Structures are given as C-alpha cells and as structure tokens.
Amino acid sequence: MSQLLEVSGVSVTFDGFRAINNLSFSIGSAELRAIIGPNGAGKTTFMDIVTGKTRPDEGSIRWGDMSQSLLKMNESQIARAGVGRKFQRPTVFEDQSVYDNLAMALKKDRAPWSVLFFRPKPEDRTRIEELAAEIGLSDQLHRKSGELSHGQKQWLEIGMLLAQEPRLLLVDEPAAGMTLAEREHTTDLLKEAAKTRAVVVVEHDMEFVRRLECKVTVLHEGSVLAEGSLDHVTKNQDVIDVYLGR
Amino acid sequence: MEKSFLTRNPSVLIFIACLALFTIAVTVMSEAMGSEMISTSFVKTLGKTLCLCLVAIAMDLIWGFAGILSLGHMAFFGLGGYMIGMWLMYARTEMIVEASMANAEIPPTAQEVVDAIGTQIFGVVGSSDFPVIWTFADSLFLQLLLVVAVPGLLALVFGWLAFRSRVTGVYLSILTQAMTLALALYLFQNDSGLRGNNGLSGLQNLPGADAIPQADISLWFFWASALALGLGYLLAAWVVSGKFGSVIRGIRDDEARVRFLGYSVEGYKLFVFTLTAVIAAIAGALYYPQAGIINPAEIAPIASIYLAVWVAIGGRGRLYGAVIGAAFVSLLSTWFTGGQAPSIPLGFYTINWVDWWQVLLGISFVLVTLFAPKGIGGLVDHFTGRVSPERYGADLGPDSGSLQEQEAEK
Amino acid sequence: MTRLIMAALAALMLCVSMAAAQDSPIQALLQEHRALIEKSSRKTIQPAIDALRDSGLPEAQAVLEKWQAKDLWQRDADKLFFFGEKVDSKNYRLLDIATGEVAGEFPKKELNQLKPNSGVRSLIGAALVQFQLMAKDPAKRIEALDAIQRDPAEEHLVALAGAIEKETDPDIRDRKERLVRLLTISYGETEEARIAAIESFKGDLGVDVRGALNPLVATSREVAVGALHDGGNIATVLKPGSPEFSEAEAYDLLVSKDLVLPRITAVDRRAALQENITDARVGGVPVAQLNSEDARERAYQALAEAGLVRTAATQAQIAEALAAHVFFETYSEPSAAITEAANDTLSSINTQVGFNQFLDLTLDAMSLASIYFLAAIGLAITFGVMGVINMAHGEFIMMGAYTGYVVQQVIPDYTVSIIVALPLAFAVTFAAGVAMERLVIRWLYNRPLETLLATFGISIALQQLAKNIFGTQARPLTSPAWLDGALVLNDVVSISYIRIAIFVLALIFLGVFLFIMKRTRLGLEVRAVTQNPRMAASMGINPDRINMLTFGLGSGIAGIAGVAIGLYAKVTSELGSDYIVQSFMTVVVGGVGNIWGTLLGASMIGFLQKGIEWMNPSNTLAAQTYMIIFIIIFIQFRPRGIIALKGRAAGD
C-alpha cells in the first residue's frame, strides 16, 4: 500500500537543542495513528514540521500519490494540499459565529478574488448544518464561538477540520479538558474520520489512546522509539524505561 | 433563505440615508443656492471632511477588520492628491500661458509653450524642464488613471515585500511609518519633480472654469465627495459582510489559524492593503482640489497616525464608527485650531486653545484607548441594547477581536 | 676763519671716513664689482649680487636691502658707496655702509643714487630671501618659508637650495627640502629634475602639492581644421555632442576662434522676425505659419538674403562646420613626459585622498552610529524586554535635552552644568517613564497596537506642551569649551571632540547596560521576566516592579541621550521625532531583545546613511529615503533583524 505521508531522516535544531533527531515516519491513506511520548519528545514540533510552520534542517517529507515534497510549500499551500491540523489549545475564531467558522473552513476555492464574490449556495448551508449536527452544535449555529464551552470549542475545531475535507488530519491532544461523555464522542468522531482519511492523534492520555484501538508510535528525544499496537509498545522495555517506568 | 445584503446590514441603509439628508441640507443652505447660512469656505471644509471620512473607512478596513495598523494610508491619500494636482496645475498653467502667448506677434512653437509652462510651474525650484513623471500631466484621463495606479502599485509592491517576509504587528506599523517618511522626505527634495516643499498649489481653480464662482465649484466637489463616501461605504460594507470579511477578521484574530485553514494570508492582506490604498488615493484626489494646495508635509507620518486616532476615537471594527470619528475629530480640530474656541482665563494663565488643543487631543486619545476601546461608536451599543459577547476575560481590541455588529445582538 | 676751520675739519673727516670706508671689506667688495653695479643690468648683475650674498659679510644683507630700496648712493668724488638719507630737497646725509656712522651731508648733485630696475631688484630680492632663510631666529626662517609658499617664484628655488645645507633645525630642514621639491615641479631646470620632483610627491596629501600639480595638467580647448596636426601636448580629442562637450559648446568654440559665422539664438531670431513683419508676412512667410522652428529659419534666411538682418549660420551650416573640424584639449605644459608624470602622481594622490576620505567617512559614520545607538538603546530595552512600543520615546529624548537647557540657564558654567544635567535628565525622564508605565502602559500589556497608539497620544501631548513652555524656536545647549574644536589627523581626516565624546558615552552605556543585565540582581530579574513572566512571578519576583523599573531605565537612558544629542543638534520640540523613526529602524534591523543587535543595527544604519550621503553628497534627504528603502528590503532577508531569537523563544 502506498503511503500518504512519508517523513524520512528529518532533523531540526533550536539554538543547539535537537528537537527532532533523524525522525522517520509514515502513514497510509486511511489509517488512524496515535503518537505518544513524554514531554519534550518532539510531538508538537513534528506537527509543526509537517504543516510547514517549522523548516527542518535536513530530511525529506513526501506527500500523496505524486510524492510531492512538502518542504517547498508554505502553510496554506500544505493545508490546501489536504493536511488539516487541530491545535492543543482550541483555536476557533471567537469573534465569529459557529456558522461563519464552519463556512470559512468549508472546502472551496480559497483565492481572495473568488472568496470576495462567494455567496453560499443551498448545498453549502446543508453541508454546514450536517457538520453542526455531527459535532453537536446545531443549536449553537448562530452563537458567537467565543461563548461556547471549552469542549464545544474543541468540537467546533474538529468540525472545521472535517469541513476542510483533508486527507490527513493532525490532532493535538483532542481530549484535554473534556468530560468523559465528550471524550467518547470525540473518539467516535476520530474513528469515523479515519475510515476515509489518515488521522494522526497526539495524546498523553493512555485511556483515550487505548479507546482509539490503533497503531501507536512512541517518540522519545525527537526520534521513534517503538511502533506497534498499544499492548505491544507498552511491553517494550525502552518505552517502559523512558515513559512509563518513571 | 439568503437575505439581501442591505437587510443583513441595516446600518448601511441608515448611513446612506443620513449622508443623503446631510448632502441635501448642505446644498440647500449653501451660497450657491442663494442662501447665506453656510459659507463657501465651510462647504469646502465639509467636503474635505467627507473625504477624510472616506479615508477613515479605508483605515478601518485595514486596521479594524484586517488588524493591520498601517501608518501609511495618508501617504496614499497624499499621492492621490499629487496625481490629480499635477493635471490641475498643468492644465491651468497651460491655459494661462496660451492666453498670454496668443497676444504675441509671432505665434509660439509647441516647444515654446511647453517651456513657458515648465518655467511657470518649476520656476520656484529653479528649474524649467518637465520631469519624466509629468509625462501624462496634460491628459486628465491618464492622470485620473494614475490617481488609482500609482498609490495602488506602491501599496502592492510595498505590501508584497512586507507581507511576504511575515512582518506583522508593531513591526509592520513601524515599517509602514518608515515608508511614509521615506516618501515624504523624497518629495521634500527640490529635484523630486514635484516642486519640493512648495508642493502643488492653486488646485482650487478648475481649468476652464474661471467664470464659474467658487461657491458652485465647492458644491460640486461636496457632492462628489458625498457620492464617493457613499459608494466607498457600500463597497467596504459589502467587502466585510461576506466570507471575505470572515477571513480578514480571522486574520486579525488568529493569523496562523487562518493559514492552517488553507487561506493564503499574505494574499488577503495584500488585497486589503491595496484596495484601501486605492480608496485612500481617491479620497485624496477629491480632498486636495478643495484644499487648494498640497505639499510633502501632508504626507508626513504624523498625518497617518492622526488617521488612526480618528478611527480609534470613532470606534474601529465598525464602518460608521470610522466615519463618526473622522468627522468629529477633524471638525473639532478645525474649530479649536481655527481660533474659534473661546480661551479659558485661569487668572494666572490663559488657556489658548490654539496652543492647547494638541495636548487635549493627546490626553483624550490616551483616555479613549484606556477606558473606551470601542470609541464613540460604542455609544450606539447602549442605545440598541447590543452587548459585547462574554469573552471569558479576553480583551476587546483590534488584536483580540472586536465587534461584528449583528452577532452581538442577543 | 671759522669757515676755514670748518672746511679743514670737513676735509679731515672726509679723509678719515674715506679711509674707514675704503678699509671695510664690504666696501672693497662693492668696489671690486663697481662696474657691474653701475651698469645695473639684469643680464650682467648676477655676479655682483652673488659675490655679496656669498661674501659671508654681516653687512651684506643690509647693503642688499638698501640697494633694493634705492637707498644706496655713490659719491661722485671717490666712487665710494654709502647709505643715503634725505635731509632736505637738495642735501643728503651719507652713512657708512659698514659701520653705519654718519659720513656727512652732501648736496645731491655731488652724489649718484643707484636706481636698480625691477629686474635687478627681483634678483636682489631672491638673494635677500636666502639671508632670511638663514636667519638666526628660527621664527624668521619659518616666516620666510611661509612667504615663499604663499607666493612662490622661480628665483626662490636657488635661494632655498642654498639654504638647506646649513640648516640645523631638522623640522625646518625637512620643510625646506619639501619646498625645494615643490618649487622644482614648476621651476626645475631640467625636465628630468622636474619629473623626479613630481614623482617624489606620490601619495602626498598636502593641498600645496595638488596646488602645484594642477596647473601642469590644466588644459584648454582647441580646434583644428580637418585632421589633427602634430605638435602640442594633446590631452584628449573631443567629440561634439558627447555629454562633456555639447554641439553648442563646440560651435561656440569655432565662433570664438572666428572660424565660422555666429549662430543666432532662438530668442534673438524671434525678436528679429518680430521687427520685420510686413503685411502679416516675414520674409515672404505668413506670420501664422511661424509656429515652427523650421519656418522661422526659412523666414530669417529670407530676411538675411534681403540684407535686413545679419546673416547667421543655419542648422545645416552648423553641422557641416562641426564635421569639418577636429576638437581637442591640449595641455598648456608642452612636455608630455611632465604632464604624464603629473597625472600619474595626481592619480596616486587621489587614491590616497580617497582612502583618507574613506577613513574620515568611517569616523563620521561611527559617530552617527553612536548617536543612533544612544537614541535607540532605551527603546531596545522597553521594546526588547517588555514588548512595549513606546512612541513617546522621542519625546523623552527631547525632555532630556530641555532638562540640559534649563540646567544651563541656572548654572552658567558649561562644564558643571553638563555634569549636573546628565544625572538630572536621567532622573526626570526616569520619573516620567515610571509615571507613564504606571498610569497607561500597565493597562495595555498584550495589546501592542493600542500601546503604540496610546503612547503616541502622550507623544503629541508632550510635544505640544514643550512648544507651549519653551516656544517653537531652537534653544541652544552649549558644550563646554574643552569639547570645542576637532582632532585633526591630516588635511583630509578630522573629527570633532564632541563626536568623540558622544562615541565614548555610547561605549559607556553599552558597558553599563551589560553590567546591569549580567551582573546585578535587577538584570537577573529582568531576564527572568523577559523569558517567562509567570515562572518569574512564582519565584517571588514581582513582574510589575520589574516592568516599572525597566521602563524607567529605558526612559532614563533616553533622557541622557537627549543631553548628548542636544549638544550637537539644536534643541526643539521636534528633536525627538527627528530621531524616533531611525531609532525604531535601529531596533528592528538589529533584532529585538539583544543589545548587540541594537549596536549592530545602529552601526549598519549609521554607515549606510553616511555611505549613501557620500555617493550623493548634495542631498541628505534623498540619502534618508534610500536608506529606508534599503531597510525595507533588508527586512525581506532577515525579518527578525540581524541577531534574531530562534526556535520557540521567538514566540511564534
């Protein structure tokens, strides 16, 4: 099976500190993957590199069927190529309504000129309403997103990601600050999404990861320590030493 | 159930209605209509104020909505003025020169006419040759094109350079200020081709309209300014009402997030920057024929900062706020600096407002920033019962998000 | 009887004096050359003058001076020489040339005044110069050298050459030798000697050398019919119509040599046509058609043929004349070898001058950079440490300058007042900064754009306040006398002491700043708050206090910078705003949060501005324009400045 994203031999250094060290990673086009690792393992930096926020010092990142290099593209080009990202802290446009937030994320032409003349068609509205239903925000559609609860903001952000229809979803600690019920809902959303696209979840919470029932990659000091099912990696002595055994 | 643009934005209708009423009222009371209630010079002041309101709308678009505190928009305003001023000055001088040469016994050659115009215009800077930039000065159409093209192109090039390198926030403000300063200093030179610090003058005289009284001309310009303001307001309201408005407000609040949604933030910024520069230039092209003179001091960075002050006092992030701010502060400023405000005797010292107005303005500006970040426009919320959304402690400001009117309705 | 005695006495005195006169070696010498002296011709007199000059007799100088002044007389009776003094119109008193004793009064008709012509007098003068050059008093010798330098002449050369050997003072000797070489350039006897002298000055910066060499390479424009003929020292061949030699100039040259018909200017022709209008026609051409130069030329030609106006060259004739002649520049100096050597030496001097000008420029740039550094350092602290943009920073600089001015009104002694003003300016602006931080900025943290605008509000209020208090005219801030003047290294390089003082002040500030940040508790706390305010707060550091002190420190330094800037520029209410944009540029270019970045930024902007000014010296306004454009482009390549924070600390 051809891989959707192939990261090979990537390193990045901040002021002498090697945040990512010869990291290689790949994921298929419809796969759910969890990345775990202790603090400072380079999880967020890894996401920064894939989304174009941070330029690696060396290594290559290949993307899609044509094996394009992502290194030559900027953030918005990468996003348009089909990489969606959810941040650790919920980042939605608090000043705008849930509807506007979703409308902005909808997969449409993103050039300024066409956005200027864009007027939503009935099917766009339907799509937004569907998404709102999916993330449980149908009633909140015309409220300002700043007024939503923390969990609702997390979902709104996931909803925006889905609206983008990305081929790869990078999700940074989605369960942080959620109630148990909300977590279950989130798990379902991610699993559902992974049926049609690649999803990478960075998470601390072992219970949450276990519930995802997927392959797990363990990062440590900027490189891959172990890979496999959760049960497999938790038995790995290295992993126990650096992460669990402390 | 798509509502029409105007029903979604009732404030636009209200604004247009107010503007129309105001225009009619001023017209009826003007000298040109035989009434003595408003002097011609005051009609000019009002017409100029409308132009300032238009450039304030441009400033609000770029700052209040897109979050870019540009300290360069008065430079575009001034450039627009210079472009139209070149035609006004050339055409009028040409008429005067031709009239005076017609009496000569031998008809002048084409070159002699051009030389005489050059001597007339550039005599003050010790030159008589036409610089290259005056190539199109004889054509009103081309020069009108330049009103839009020159500031637009400058904004495009500068914006492309600045946004491309991801200069944001205060850095960008300082960079725009530097651009303005560079332009002003350049124009201050005598060999800049635009008469150095003499600037262009006599712009209030329309070529070929010597027979028409200034009262009429001032009214024409007043109408043109009102029309431009109305159209500018409509355009701005339309731009910010749709998804484009969503995106630029998104850029203002969280640029990186918009980028990760796949929007090319730089392109949007550049678009808004250039669009507002063009609006500012058009406002300038209408302003300076009413002011009669333009010189490089008008372009100095301080002017652009005042523009930001107007918008801040009026209330940024809402278009009518910008208009109110510009009209209120500039008229007040005219009143105070014109020596019409009564002095306040304190016994040991007399407060002469010509000297103290700037101090008052500076202090009140600090107070507005501190205590009324929504500006005068914020008063509207009190009357309409609009409340700003609960932000869980987040600030209300241009960086942290400000109000989009309809959403705040509860 | 009495008369007899008198006559006898007189005869006796005469004998005595005659004997004395004849005895003196100087009289003998003169008598030896009597024939030449009496003949007094420029061509033949030289041996007599030389004999006197080289005699080594102490009286020789006095004799030469009197001779030159036409005060040397000859008694007809015995052909002896005396100094003469007028008694009345008929009688002259004679003095002995050796002793100066009175030899008696004689009627004019018995005497013969020596009247050397101007040629002879100048030869005597040259001989006298040598006496001055060898005077005992060194001041006299230097005076003589100065006089020669002021007004060099051919005859000085020999005199100078002769005066070197016996010179004891090494400095004066050097000067004499240099002057000899300098004179040799113009008056050397052989071409080889002149060339050697010219070449000896390679790389010499003296203005006098360039003064001596430039006339050698002076050229004049000449014209020849057809082709160039041989002879003459030709510098360049000119092509009419080239930028340095327009066709009009070429034609004017031809006219000035009477080789062609003069042209008529457009204005004159127009006037001539106007005078000859008959029946709405000029020379057969209808007036209405005279709106082109061609038509006017035709009309004028017709008038000229009719003899109504003087004939003038037509465009075609002008072109023909230009084609038929060769234009060239020729040296007035006939020897090509000498002009070549002079050009060589001049170019080597110019290289040397260029190098020194570069040095001078570097010093200028350094002092400008130190001013920018002083102006920007406070801003760098508030911006770098607190992320606060302070638009009123320029007004703090202005406050410092006005503080200095006020102190000078109270304390008249400039040295004392400067010493008082520096700490006082710091105190005043420190207090103003703290007040501003407490009242305004504290409420606007994390809202940088609003801070920018609020501080701008303060800036316009302060500026107007200064105008209201001190008026709009510039106030002087006078520097103490020991800062006046300049350190002169050579004819090209010099730097004023005040600039050196500002440079030193900037270095002191750099040191103080580094000391505070690296070695004191305050610096540690400031760095802690910069890096992580929350963490710092939890360690017991009060961030409010730190912010307040930091802001006060930055403002205080602005105040001191104000005093320094006030010393070298006039103090006005606009002083601050003149520097604010450059200060911001310095901080932005240098990179935020690093004092070395600010230093580099200031140096870069200072050097850049001076460099651009050097390329376009007439226009400092344009220099600033180009500099700002350069900075905008520079930001493209280093958006975060020269020294940028990297990684997560950069906070993006």
Coordinates of C-alpha atoms in Angstrom, one line a residue, chain A residues 8-143:
Chain A
S8 CA 12.4 10.4 6.4
G9 CA 15.5 11.3 8.2
V10 CA 14.2 14.7 9.4
S11 CA 16.2 16.7 12.0
V12 CA 15.6 20.1 13.4
T13 CA 17.7 22.1 15.9
F14 CA 16.7 25.1 18.1
D15 CA 19.7 27.0 19.4
G16 CA 21.7 23.9 19.7
F17 CA 18.9 21.8 21.1
R18 CA 18.0 18.9 18.8
A19 CA 14.2 18.9 19.0
I20 CA 13.8 16.3 16.2
N21 CA 16.6 13.8 15.5
N22 CA 16.6 11.8 12.3
L23 CA 12.9 11.0 12.6
S24 CA 11.2 8.7 10.1
F25 CA 7.5 8.2 10.0
S26 CA 4.9 7.1 7.5
I27 CA 1.2 6.7 7.4
G28 CA -1.3 5.2 4.9
S29 CA -4.2 7.0 3.3
A30 CA -6.9 5.6 5.6
E31 CA -5.3 4.9 8.9
L32 CA -5.6 6.0 12.5
R33 CA -2.4 6.5 14.3
A34 CA -1.6 7.7 17.8
I35 CA 1.6 9.3 18.8
I36 CA 2.6 9.3 22.4
G37 CA 5.8 10.3 24.2
P38 CA 7.0 12.2 27.2
N39 CA 7.1 16.0 27.4
G40 CA 9.7 17.4 25.0
A41 CA 9.7 14.2 22.9
G42 CA 9.1 16.5 19.8
K43 CA 5.4 15.6 19.2
T44 CA 4.3 19.2 18.6
T45 CA 7.5 20.0 16.7
F46 CA 6.8 17.1 14.4
M47 CA 3.4 18.5 13.6
D48 CA 4.9 21.9 13.0
I49 CA 7.3 20.4 10.5
V50 CA 4.6 18.5 8.6
T51 CA 2.3 21.6 8.5
G52 CA 5.1 23.8 7.3
K53 CA 5.4 26.0 10.4
T54 CA 8.9 24.9 11.1
R55 CA 11.5 24.1 8.4
P56 CA 13.7 21.1 9.2
D57 CA 17.4 21.3 8.9
E58 CA 17.6 18.1 6.9
G59 CA 15.5 15.2 5.7
S60 CA 12.6 14.9 3.4
I61 CA 8.8 14.8 3.6
R62 CA 6.9 13.2 0.7
W63 CA 3.2 13.6 0.3
G64 CA 0.4 12.0 -1.7
D65 CA 0.3 9.9 -4.8
M66 CA 2.7 12.1 -6.7
S67 CA 5.2 12.0 -3.8
Q68 CA 5.4 15.8 -3.7
S69 CA 7.9 17.4 -1.3
L70 CA 6.1 19.4 1.4
L71 CA 9.3 21.3 2.2
K72 CA 8.9 23.7 -0.7
M73 CA 5.3 24.6 0.3
N74 CA 4.1 27.2 2.8
E75 CA 1.5 26.5 5.5
S76 CA -1.5 27.5 3.4
Q77 CA -0.4 25.5 0.4
I78 CA 0.1 22.4 2.6
A79 CA -3.3 23.0 4.1
R80 CA -4.8 23.2 0.6
A81 CA -3.0 20.0 -0.4
G82 CA -5.0 18.3 2.3
V83 CA -3.3 18.5 5.6
G84 CA -5.6 19.6 8.4
R85 CA -4.4 20.5 11.9
K86 CA -6.1 20.8 15.2
F87 CA -4.1 22.7 17.9
Q88 CA -3.6 21.7 21.5
R89 CA -5.5 24.8 22.7
P90 CA -8.8 25.2 20.9
T91 CA -8.3 27.9 18.3
V92 CA -11.5 29.0 16.8
F93 CA -12.4 32.5 15.7
E94 CA -14.1 33.5 18.9
D95 CA -15.4 36.8 17.5
Q96 CA -17.4 35.0 14.8
S97 CA -20.4 32.7 14.9
V98 CA -20.2 28.9 14.7
Y99 CA -21.7 29.2 11.2
D100 CA -19.1 31.6 10.0
N101 CA -16.3 29.5 11.5
L102 CA -17.6 26.4 9.6
A103 CA -18.3 28.3 6.4
M104 CA -14.7 29.6 6.4
A105 CA -13.4 26.1 6.8
L106 CA -15.6 24.6 4.0
K107 CA -13.6 23.2 1.1
K108 CA -13.9 25.9 -1.5
D109 CA -11.7 28.0 -3.7
R110 CA -9.5 30.0 -1.3
A111 CA -8.2 32.7 -3.6
P112 CA -9.1 36.2 -2.4
W113 CA -10.9 37.1 -5.5
S114 CA -13.3 34.2 -5.5
V115 CA -13.8 34.4 -1.7
L116 CA -14.8 38.1 -2.2
F117 CA -17.6 37.1 -4.6
F118 CA -18.5 33.9 -2.7
R119 CA -22.1 33.7 -1.7
P120 CA -23.2 30.4 0.0
K121 CA -25.4 28.1 -2.1
P122 CA -28.2 26.0 -0.6
E123 CA -25.9 22.9 -0.6
D124 CA -23.3 24.7 1.3
R125 CA -25.8 25.6 4.0
T126 CA -26.9 22.0 4.1
R127 CA -23.3 20.8 4.5
I128 CA -22.7 23.2 7.3
E129 CA -25.9 22.1 9.1
E130 CA -24.8 18.5 8.7
L131 CA -21.4 19.2 10.2
A132 CA -23.0 21.1 13.0
A133 CA -25.2 18.2 13.7
E134 CA -22.2 15.9 13.6
I135 CA -20.4 17.9 16.2
G136 CA -23.5 18.5 18.3
L137 CA -23.6 22.3 17.7
S138 CA -26.8 22.6 15.7
D139 CA -28.5 24.8 18.3
Q140 CA -25.4 27.0 18.7
L141 CA -25.0 27.7 14.9
H142 CA -25.6 31.5 15.3
R143 CA -23.9 32.0 18.6

